[in-house]
Structure formats: structure tokens, C-alpha cells
mmCIF file with all atom_site columns, C-alpha atoms in Angstrom:
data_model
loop_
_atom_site.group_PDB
_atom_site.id
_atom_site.type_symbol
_atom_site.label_atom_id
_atom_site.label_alt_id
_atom_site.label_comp_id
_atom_site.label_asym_id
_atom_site.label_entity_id
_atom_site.label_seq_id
_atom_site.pdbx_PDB_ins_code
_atom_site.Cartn_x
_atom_site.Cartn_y
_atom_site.Cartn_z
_atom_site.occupancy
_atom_site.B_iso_or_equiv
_atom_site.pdbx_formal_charge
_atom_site.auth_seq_id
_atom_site.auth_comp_id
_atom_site.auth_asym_id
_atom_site.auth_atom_id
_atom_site.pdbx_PDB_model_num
ATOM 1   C CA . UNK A 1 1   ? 56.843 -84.669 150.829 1.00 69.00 ? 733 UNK A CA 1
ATOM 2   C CA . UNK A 1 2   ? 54.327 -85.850 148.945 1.00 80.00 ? 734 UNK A CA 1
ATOM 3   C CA . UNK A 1 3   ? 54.351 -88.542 146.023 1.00 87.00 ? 735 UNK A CA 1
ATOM 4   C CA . UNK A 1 4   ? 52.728 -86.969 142.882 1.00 93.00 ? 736 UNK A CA 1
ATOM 5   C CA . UNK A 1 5   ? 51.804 -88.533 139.313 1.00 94.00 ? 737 UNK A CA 1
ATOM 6   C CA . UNK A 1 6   ? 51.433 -86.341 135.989 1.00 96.00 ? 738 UNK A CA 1
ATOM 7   C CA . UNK A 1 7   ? 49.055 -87.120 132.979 1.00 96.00 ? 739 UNK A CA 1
ATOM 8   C CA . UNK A 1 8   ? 47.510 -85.435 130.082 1.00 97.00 ? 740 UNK A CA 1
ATOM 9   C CA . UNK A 1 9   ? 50.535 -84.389 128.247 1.00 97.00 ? 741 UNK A CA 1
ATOM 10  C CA . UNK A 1 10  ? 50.446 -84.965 124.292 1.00 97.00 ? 742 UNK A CA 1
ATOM 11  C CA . UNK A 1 11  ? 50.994 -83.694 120.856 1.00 98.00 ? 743 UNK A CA 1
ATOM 12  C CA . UNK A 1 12  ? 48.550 -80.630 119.912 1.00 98.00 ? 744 UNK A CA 1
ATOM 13  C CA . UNK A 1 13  ? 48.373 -78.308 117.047 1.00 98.00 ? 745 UNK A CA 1
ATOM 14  C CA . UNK A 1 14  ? 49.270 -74.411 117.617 1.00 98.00 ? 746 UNK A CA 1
ATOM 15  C CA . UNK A 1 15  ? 45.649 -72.874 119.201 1.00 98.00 ? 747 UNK A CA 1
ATOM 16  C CA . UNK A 1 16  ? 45.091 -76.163 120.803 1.00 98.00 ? 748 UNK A CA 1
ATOM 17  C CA . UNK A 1 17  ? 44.486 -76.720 124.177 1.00 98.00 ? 749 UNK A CA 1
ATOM 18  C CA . UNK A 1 18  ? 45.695 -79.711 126.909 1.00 98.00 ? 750 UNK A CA 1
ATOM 19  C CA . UNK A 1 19  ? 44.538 -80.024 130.169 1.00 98.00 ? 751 UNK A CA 1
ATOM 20  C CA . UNK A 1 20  ? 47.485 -81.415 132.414 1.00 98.00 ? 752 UNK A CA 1
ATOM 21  C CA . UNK A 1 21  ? 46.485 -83.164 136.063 1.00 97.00 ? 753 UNK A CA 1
ATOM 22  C CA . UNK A 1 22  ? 48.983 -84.106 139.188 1.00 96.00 ? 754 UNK A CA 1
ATOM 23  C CA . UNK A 1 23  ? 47.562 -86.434 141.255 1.00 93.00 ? 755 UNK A CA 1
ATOM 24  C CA . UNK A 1 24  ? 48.765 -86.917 144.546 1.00 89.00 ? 756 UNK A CA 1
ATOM 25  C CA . UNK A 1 25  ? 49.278 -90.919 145.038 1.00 79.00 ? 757 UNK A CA 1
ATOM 26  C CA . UNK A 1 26  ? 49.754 -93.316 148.229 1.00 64.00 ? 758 UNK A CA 1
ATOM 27  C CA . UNK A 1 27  ? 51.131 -91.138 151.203 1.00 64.00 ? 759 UNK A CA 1
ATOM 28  C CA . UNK A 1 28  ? 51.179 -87.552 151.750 1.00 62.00 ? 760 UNK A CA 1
ATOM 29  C CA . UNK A 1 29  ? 53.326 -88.151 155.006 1.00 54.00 ? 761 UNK A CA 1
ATOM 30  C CA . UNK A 1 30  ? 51.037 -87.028 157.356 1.00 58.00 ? 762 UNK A CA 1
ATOM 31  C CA . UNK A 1 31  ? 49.820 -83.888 155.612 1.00 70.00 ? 763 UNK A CA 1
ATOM 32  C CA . UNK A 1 32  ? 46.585 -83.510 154.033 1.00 80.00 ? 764 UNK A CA 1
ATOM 33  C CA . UNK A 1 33  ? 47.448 -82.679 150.233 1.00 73.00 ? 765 UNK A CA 1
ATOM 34  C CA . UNK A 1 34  ? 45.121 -79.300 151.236 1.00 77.00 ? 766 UNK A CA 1
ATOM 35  C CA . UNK A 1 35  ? 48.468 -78.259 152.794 1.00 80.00 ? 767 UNK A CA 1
ATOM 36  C CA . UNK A 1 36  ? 50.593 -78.453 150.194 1.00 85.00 ? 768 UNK A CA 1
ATOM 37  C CA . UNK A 1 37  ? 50.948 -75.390 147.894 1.00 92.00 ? 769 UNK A CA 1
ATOM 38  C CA . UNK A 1 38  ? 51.370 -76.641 143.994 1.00 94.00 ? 770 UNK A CA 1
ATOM 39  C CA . UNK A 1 39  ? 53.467 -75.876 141.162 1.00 97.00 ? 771 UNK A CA 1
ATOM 40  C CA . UNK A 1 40  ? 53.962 -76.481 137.712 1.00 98.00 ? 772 UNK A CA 1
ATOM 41  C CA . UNK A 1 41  ? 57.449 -76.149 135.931 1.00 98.00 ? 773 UNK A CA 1
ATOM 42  C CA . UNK A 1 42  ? 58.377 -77.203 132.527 1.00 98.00 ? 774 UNK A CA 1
ATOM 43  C CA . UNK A 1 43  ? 61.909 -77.737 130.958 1.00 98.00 ? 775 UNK A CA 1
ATOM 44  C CA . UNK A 1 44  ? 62.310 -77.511 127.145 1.00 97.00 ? 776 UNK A CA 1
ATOM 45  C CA . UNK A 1 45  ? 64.740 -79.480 125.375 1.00 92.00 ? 777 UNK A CA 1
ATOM 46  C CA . UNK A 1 46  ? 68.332 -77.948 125.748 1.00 94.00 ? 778 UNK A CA 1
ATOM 47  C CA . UNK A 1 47  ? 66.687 -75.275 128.564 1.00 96.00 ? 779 UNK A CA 1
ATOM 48  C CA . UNK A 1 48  ? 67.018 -74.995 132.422 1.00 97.00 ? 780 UNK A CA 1
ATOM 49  C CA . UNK A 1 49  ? 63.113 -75.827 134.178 1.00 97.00 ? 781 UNK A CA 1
ATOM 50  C CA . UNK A 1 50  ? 61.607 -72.940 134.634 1.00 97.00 ? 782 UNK A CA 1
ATOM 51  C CA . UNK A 1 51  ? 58.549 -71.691 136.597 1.00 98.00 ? 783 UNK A CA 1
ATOM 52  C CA . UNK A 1 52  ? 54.963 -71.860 135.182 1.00 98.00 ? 784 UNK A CA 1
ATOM 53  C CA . UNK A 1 53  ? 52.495 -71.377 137.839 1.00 98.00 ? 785 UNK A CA 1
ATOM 54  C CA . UNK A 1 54  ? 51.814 -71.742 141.312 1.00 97.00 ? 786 UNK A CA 1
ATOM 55  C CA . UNK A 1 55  ? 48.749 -71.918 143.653 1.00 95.00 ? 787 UNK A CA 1
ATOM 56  C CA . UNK A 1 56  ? 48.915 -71.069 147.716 1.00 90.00 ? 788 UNK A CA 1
ATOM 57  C CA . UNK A 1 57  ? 47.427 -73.748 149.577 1.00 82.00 ? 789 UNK A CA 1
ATOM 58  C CA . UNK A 1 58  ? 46.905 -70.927 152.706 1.00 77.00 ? 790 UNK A CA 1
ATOM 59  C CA . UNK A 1 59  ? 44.892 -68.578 149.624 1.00 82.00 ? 791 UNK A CA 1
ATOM 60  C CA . UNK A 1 60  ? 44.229 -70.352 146.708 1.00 86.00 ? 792 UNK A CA 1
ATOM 61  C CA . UNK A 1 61  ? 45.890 -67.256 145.151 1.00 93.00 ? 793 UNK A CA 1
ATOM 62  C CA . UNK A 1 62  ? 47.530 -67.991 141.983 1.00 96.00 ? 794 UNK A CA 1
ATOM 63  C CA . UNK A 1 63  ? 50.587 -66.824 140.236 1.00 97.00 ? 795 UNK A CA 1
ATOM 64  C CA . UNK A 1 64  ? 51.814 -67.356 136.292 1.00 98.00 ? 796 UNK A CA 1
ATOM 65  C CA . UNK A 1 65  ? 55.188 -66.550 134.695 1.00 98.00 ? 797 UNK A CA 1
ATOM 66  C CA . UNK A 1 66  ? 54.520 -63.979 131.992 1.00 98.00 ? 798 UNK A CA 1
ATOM 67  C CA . UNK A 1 67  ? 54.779 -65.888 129.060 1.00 97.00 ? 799 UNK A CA 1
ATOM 68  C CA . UNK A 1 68  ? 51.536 -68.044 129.918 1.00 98.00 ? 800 UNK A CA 1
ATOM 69  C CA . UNK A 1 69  ? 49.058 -65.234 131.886 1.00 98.00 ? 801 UNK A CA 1
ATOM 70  C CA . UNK A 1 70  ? 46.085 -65.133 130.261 1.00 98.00 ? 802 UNK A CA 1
ATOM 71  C CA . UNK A 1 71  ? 46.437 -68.705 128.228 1.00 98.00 ? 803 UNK A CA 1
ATOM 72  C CA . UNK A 1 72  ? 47.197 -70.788 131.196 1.00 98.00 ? 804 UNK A CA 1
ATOM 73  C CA . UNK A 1 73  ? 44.630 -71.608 134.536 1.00 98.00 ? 805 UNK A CA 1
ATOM 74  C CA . UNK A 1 74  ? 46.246 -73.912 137.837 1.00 98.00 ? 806 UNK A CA 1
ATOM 75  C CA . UNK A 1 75  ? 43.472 -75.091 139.830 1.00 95.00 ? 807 UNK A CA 1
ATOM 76  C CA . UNK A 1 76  ? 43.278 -77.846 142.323 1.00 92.00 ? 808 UNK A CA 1
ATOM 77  C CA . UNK A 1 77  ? 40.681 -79.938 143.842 1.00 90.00 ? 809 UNK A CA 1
ATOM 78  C CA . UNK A 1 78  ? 41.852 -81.276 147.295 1.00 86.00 ? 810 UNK A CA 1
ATOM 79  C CA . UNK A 1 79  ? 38.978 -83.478 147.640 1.00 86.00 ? 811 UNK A CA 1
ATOM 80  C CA . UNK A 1 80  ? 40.435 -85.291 144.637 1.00 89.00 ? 812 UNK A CA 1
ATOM 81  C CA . UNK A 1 81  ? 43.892 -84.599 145.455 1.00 88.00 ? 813 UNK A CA 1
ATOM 82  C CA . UNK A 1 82  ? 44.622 -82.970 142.461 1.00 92.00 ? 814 UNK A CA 1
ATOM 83  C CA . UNK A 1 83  ? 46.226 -79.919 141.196 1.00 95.00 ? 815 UNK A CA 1
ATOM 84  C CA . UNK A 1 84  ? 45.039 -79.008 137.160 1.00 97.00 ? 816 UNK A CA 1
ATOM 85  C CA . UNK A 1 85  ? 46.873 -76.844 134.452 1.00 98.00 ? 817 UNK A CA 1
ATOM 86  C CA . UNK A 1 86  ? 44.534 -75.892 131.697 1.00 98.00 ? 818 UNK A CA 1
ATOM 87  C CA . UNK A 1 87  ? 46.633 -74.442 129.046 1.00 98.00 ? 819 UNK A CA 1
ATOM 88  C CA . UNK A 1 88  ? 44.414 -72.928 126.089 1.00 98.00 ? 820 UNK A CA 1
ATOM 89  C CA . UNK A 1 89  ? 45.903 -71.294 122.949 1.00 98.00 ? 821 UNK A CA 1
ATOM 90  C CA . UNK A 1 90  ? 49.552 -73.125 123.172 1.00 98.00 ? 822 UNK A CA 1
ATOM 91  C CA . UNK A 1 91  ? 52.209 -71.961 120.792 1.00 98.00 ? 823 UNK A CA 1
ATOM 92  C CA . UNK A 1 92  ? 54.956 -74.332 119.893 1.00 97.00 ? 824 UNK A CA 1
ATOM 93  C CA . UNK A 1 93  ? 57.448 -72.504 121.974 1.00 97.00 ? 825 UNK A CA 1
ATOM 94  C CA . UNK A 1 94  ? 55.197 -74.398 125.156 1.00 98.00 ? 826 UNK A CA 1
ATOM 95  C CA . UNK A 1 95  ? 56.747 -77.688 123.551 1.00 98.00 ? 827 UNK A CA 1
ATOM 96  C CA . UNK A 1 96  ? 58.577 -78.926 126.968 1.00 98.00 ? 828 UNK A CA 1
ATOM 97  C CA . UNK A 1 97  ? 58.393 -81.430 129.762 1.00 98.00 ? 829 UNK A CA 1
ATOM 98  C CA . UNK A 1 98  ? 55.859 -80.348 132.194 1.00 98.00 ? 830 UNK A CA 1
ATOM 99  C CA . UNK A 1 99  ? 56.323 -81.163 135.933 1.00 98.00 ? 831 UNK A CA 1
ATOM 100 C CA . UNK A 1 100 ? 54.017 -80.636 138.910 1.00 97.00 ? 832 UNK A CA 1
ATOM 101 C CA . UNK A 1 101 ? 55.479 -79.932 142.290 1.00 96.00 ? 833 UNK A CA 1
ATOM 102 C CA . UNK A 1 102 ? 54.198 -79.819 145.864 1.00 93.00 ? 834 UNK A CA 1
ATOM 103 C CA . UNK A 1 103 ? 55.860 -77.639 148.672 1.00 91.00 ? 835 UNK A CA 1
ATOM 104 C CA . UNK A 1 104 ? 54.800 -77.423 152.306 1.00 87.00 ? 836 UNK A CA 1
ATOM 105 C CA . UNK A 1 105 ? 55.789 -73.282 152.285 1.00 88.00 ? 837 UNK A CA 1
ATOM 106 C CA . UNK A 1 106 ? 52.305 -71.074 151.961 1.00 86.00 ? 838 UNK A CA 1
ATOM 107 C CA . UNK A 1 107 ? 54.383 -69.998 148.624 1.00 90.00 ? 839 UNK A CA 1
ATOM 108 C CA . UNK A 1 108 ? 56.897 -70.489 146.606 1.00 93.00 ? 840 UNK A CA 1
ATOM 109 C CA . UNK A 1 109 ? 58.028 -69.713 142.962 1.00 94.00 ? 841 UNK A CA 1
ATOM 110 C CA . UNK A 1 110 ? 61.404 -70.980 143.070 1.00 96.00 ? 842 UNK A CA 1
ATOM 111 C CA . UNK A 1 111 ? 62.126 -74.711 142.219 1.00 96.00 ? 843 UNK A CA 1
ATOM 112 C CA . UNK A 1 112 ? 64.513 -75.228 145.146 1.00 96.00 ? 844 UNK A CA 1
ATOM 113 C CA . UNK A 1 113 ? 61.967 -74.168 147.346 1.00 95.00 ? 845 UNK A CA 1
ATOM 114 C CA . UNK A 1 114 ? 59.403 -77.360 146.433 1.00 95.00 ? 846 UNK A CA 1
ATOM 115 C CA . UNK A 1 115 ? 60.798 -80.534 147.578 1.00 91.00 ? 847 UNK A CA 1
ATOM 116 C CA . UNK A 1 116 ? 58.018 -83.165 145.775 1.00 91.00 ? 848 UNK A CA 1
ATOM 117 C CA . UNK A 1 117 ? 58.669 -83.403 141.977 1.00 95.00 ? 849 UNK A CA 1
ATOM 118 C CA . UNK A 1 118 ? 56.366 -85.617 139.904 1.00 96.00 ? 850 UNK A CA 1
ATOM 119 C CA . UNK A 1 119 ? 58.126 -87.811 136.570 1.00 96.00 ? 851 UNK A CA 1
ATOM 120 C CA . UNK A 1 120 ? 56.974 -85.193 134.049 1.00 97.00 ? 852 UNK A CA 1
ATOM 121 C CA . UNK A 1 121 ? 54.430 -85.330 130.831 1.00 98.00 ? 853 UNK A CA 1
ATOM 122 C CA . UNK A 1 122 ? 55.801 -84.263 127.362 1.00 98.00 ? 854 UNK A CA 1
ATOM 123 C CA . UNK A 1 123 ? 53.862 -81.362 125.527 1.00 98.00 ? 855 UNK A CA 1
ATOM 124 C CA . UNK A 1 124 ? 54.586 -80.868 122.368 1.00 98.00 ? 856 UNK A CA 1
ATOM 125 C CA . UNK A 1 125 ? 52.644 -77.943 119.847 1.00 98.00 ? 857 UNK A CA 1
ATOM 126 C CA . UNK A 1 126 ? 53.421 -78.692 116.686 1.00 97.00 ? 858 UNK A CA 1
ATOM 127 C CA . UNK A 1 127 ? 53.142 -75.173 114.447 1.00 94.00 ? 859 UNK A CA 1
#
């Protein structure tokens, strides 16, 4: 597992754009974070977490739940140790807790399947 630290959350007008980062802290137990294919979940007040994207550490491919392809980019930069979620044109139904996630898997979608969760960083679009 990997330890994993969130920032960039905030409050944002509808049409606005955040760019959330997950940086990768201290040890990633004897992995390089290169190897670790990254997530993004959020959870919305009163609402299970749910999937948001995802990005293959074997690939780079990438993979979005429906309701953010085309607004919302993951990206990582291993060098850094950091995985990136550029969300442009939010609506105020993105208002949630946003979590990054590593897994060792070459993919997964499914939260049960990622076993490194960061603390989270509030969104909220206000309308």
C-alpha cells in the first residue's frame, strides 16, 4: 500500500474549474509509485463513494464514469509521485468528498479492489 495525501479541493462557482492532486508521501512499501494504478472516487453527502476515474499504471489508459467524460482529465506524473484530476465545467451535482486511491492491480474500477485510500478534499460548486 501506499500512503497518499489529497489537496486542491474548494468552493467554485458552476463552470468553474479545480484541479485536485494525490501525492504519494513517505513509503510506498517497496513499490515504485509507477506501479501503482490510481483512482479517484468521490462520496456526496447522504451517497455511497462512487467511481470517478482511473488510470493503468501498465498503460496509462484512462477510464471516467459517465457523468464526468469529457469535463474531467486523471493524469499522473510518477517522477513527482503524483496522480492529477482536472475537473473543468463542474456542476453543483460534483459537490462531494473527493478521494484518490492507489491499487497494485494493472486495473481496477471497483473501490474494494484499491487498498490505499487518501483523507479526502471537499468540492463544493455552488450553482
Amino acid at each position: 500500500q501506499v500512503q497518499l495525501v489529497e489537496s486542491g479541493g474548494g468552493l467554485v462557482q458552476a463552470g468553474g474549474s479545480l484541479r485536485l492532486s494525490c501525492a504519494a508521501s513517505g513509503r510506498t512499501f517497496g513499490r515504485a509509485f509507477s506501479t501503482y494504478t490510481m483512482g479517484w472516487f468521490c462520496q456526496a453527502p447522504g451517497k455511497e463513494r462512487e467511481f470517478v476515474a482511473v488510470i493503468s499504471w501498465t498503460t496509462g489508459h484512462t477510464y471516467y464514469a459517465d457523468s464526468v467524460k469529457g469535463r474531467f482529465t486523471i493524469s499522473r506524473d510518477n517522477a513527482k509521485k503524483t496522480v492529477y484530476l482536472q475537473m473543468n465545467a463542474l456542476k453543483p451535482e460534483d459537490t462531494a468528498v473527493y478521494y484518490c486511491a492507489g491499487t497494485t492491480t494493472a486495473w481496477a474500477t471497483n473501490q474494494n479492489d484499491f487498498g490505499s485510500w487518501g483523507q479526502g478534499t471537499q468540492v463544493t460548486v455552488s450553482s
